[in-house]
PDB file of C-alpha atoms in Angstrom:
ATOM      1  CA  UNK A1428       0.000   0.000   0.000  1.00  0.00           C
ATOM      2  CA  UNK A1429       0.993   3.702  -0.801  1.00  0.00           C
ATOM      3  CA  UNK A1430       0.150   7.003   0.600  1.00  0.00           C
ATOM      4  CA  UNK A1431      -0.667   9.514  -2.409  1.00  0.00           C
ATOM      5  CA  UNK A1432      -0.116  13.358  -1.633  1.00  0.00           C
ATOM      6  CA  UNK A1433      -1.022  15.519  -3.690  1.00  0.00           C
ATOM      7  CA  UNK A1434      -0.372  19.840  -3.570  1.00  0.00           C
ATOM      8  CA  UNK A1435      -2.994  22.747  -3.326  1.00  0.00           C
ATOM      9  CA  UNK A1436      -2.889  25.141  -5.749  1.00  0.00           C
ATOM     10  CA  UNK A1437      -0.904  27.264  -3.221  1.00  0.00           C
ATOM     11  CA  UNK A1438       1.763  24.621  -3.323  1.00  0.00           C
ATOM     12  CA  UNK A1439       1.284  23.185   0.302  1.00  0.00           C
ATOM     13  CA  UNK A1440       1.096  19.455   0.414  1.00  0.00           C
ATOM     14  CA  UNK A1441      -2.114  17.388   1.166  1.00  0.00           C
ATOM     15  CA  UNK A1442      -3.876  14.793   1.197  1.00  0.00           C
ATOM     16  CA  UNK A1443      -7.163  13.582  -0.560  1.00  0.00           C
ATOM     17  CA  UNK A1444      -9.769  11.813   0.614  1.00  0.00           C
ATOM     18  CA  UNK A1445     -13.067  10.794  -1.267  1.00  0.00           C
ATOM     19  CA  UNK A1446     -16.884  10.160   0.195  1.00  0.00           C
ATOM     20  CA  UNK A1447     -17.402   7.831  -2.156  1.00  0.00           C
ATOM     21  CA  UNK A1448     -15.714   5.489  -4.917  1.00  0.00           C
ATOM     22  CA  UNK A1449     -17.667   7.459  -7.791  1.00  0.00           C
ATOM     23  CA  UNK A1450     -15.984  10.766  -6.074  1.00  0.00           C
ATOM     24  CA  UNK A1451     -12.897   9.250  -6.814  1.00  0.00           C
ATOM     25  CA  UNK A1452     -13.544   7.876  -9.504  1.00  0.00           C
ATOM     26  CA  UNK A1453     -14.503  11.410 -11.316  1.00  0.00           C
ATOM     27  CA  UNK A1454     -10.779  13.064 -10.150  1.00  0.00           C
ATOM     28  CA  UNK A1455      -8.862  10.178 -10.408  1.00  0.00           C
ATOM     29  CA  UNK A1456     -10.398   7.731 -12.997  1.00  0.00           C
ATOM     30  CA  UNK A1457     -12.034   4.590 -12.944  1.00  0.00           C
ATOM     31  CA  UNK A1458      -9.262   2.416 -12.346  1.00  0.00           C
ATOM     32  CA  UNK A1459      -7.307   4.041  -9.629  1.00  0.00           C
ATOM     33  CA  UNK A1460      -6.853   1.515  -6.405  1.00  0.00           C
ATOM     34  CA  UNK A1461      -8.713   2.116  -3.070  1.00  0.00           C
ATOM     35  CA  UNK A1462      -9.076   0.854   0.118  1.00  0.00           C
ATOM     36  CA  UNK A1463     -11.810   2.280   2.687  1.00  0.00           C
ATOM     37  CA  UNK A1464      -9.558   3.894   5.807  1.00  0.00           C
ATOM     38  CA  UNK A1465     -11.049   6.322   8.553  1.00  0.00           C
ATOM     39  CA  UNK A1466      -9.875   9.699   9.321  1.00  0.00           C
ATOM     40  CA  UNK A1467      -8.046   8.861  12.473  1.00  0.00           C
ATOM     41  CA  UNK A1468      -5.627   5.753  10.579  1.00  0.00           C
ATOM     42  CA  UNK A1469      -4.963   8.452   7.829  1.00  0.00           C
ATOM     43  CA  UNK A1470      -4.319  11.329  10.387  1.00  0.00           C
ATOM     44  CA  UNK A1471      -2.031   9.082  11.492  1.00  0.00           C
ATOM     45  CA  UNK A1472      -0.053   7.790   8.662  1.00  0.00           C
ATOM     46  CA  UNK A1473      -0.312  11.898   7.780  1.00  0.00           C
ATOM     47  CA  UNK A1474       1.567  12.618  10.896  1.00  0.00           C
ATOM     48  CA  UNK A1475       4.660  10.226  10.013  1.00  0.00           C
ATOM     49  CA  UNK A1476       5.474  11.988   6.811  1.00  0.00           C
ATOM     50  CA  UNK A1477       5.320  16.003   8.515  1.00  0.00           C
ATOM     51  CA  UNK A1478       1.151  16.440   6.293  1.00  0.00           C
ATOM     52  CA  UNK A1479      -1.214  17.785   8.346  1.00  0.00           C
ATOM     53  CA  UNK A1480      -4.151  18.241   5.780  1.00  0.00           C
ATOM     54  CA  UNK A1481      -6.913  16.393   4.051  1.00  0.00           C
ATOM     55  CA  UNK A1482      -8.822  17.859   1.109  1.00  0.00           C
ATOM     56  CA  UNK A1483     -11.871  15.685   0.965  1.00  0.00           C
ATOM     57  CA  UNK A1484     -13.808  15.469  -2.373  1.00  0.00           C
ATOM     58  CA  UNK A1485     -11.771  17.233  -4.223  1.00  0.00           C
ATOM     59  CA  UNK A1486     -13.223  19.350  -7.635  1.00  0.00           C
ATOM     60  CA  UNK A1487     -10.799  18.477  -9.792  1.00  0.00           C
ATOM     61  CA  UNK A1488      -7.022  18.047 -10.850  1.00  0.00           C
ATOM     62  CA  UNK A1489      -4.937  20.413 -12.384  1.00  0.00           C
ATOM     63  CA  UNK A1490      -3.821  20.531 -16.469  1.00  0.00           C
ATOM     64  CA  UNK A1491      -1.678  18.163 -16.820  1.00  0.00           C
ATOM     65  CA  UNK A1492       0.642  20.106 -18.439  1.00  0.00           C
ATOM     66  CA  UNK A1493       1.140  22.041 -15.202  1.00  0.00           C
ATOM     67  CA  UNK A1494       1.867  19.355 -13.476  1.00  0.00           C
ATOM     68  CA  UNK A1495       4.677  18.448 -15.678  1.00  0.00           C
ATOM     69  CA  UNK A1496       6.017  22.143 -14.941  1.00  0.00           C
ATOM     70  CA  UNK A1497       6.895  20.583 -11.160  1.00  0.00           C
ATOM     71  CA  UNK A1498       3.634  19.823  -9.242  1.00  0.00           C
ATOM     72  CA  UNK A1499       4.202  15.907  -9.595  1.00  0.00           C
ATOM     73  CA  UNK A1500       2.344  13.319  -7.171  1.00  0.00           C
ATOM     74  CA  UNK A1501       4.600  11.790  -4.959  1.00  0.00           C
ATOM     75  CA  UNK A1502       3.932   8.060  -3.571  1.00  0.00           C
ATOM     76  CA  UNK A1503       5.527   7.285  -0.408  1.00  0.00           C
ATOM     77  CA  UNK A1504       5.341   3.856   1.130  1.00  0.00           C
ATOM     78  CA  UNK A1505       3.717   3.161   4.347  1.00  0.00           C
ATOM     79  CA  UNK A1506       4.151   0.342   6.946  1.00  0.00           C
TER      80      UNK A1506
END
């Protein structure tokens, strides 16, 4: 399993979580992986990794062509 952060538009890093698999789904695509996890397990993976926010349901993702110009997803592994 992997943590995925992501970066608000003001640059600070974040992470997402989704109400429902069709919320994800819509940013994210159909065949992104999921697992169900409260708020308190993902708080606390959060605190390991110095993220202290959680964007849930986001509206969308940015161009990709401006994420190519340095906001880039970063996947960290998780015990």
């Amino acid at each position: 399993m992997s943590l995925r952060l992501f970066r608000t538009a003001a640059g600070k890093r974040t992470a997402v979580a989704f109400s429902t698999p069709l919320a994800l789904a819509r940013v994210l695509g159909t065949e992104h992986r999921w697992i169900r996890l409260s708020e308190t397990a993902l708080r606390h993976m959060l605190t390991d990794v110095g993220v202290t926010g959680i964007v849930v349901d986001p509206a969308g993702t940015m161009p990709a062509r401006q994420r190519e110009q340095g906001y880039r997803v970063r996947h960290l592994r998780v015990a």
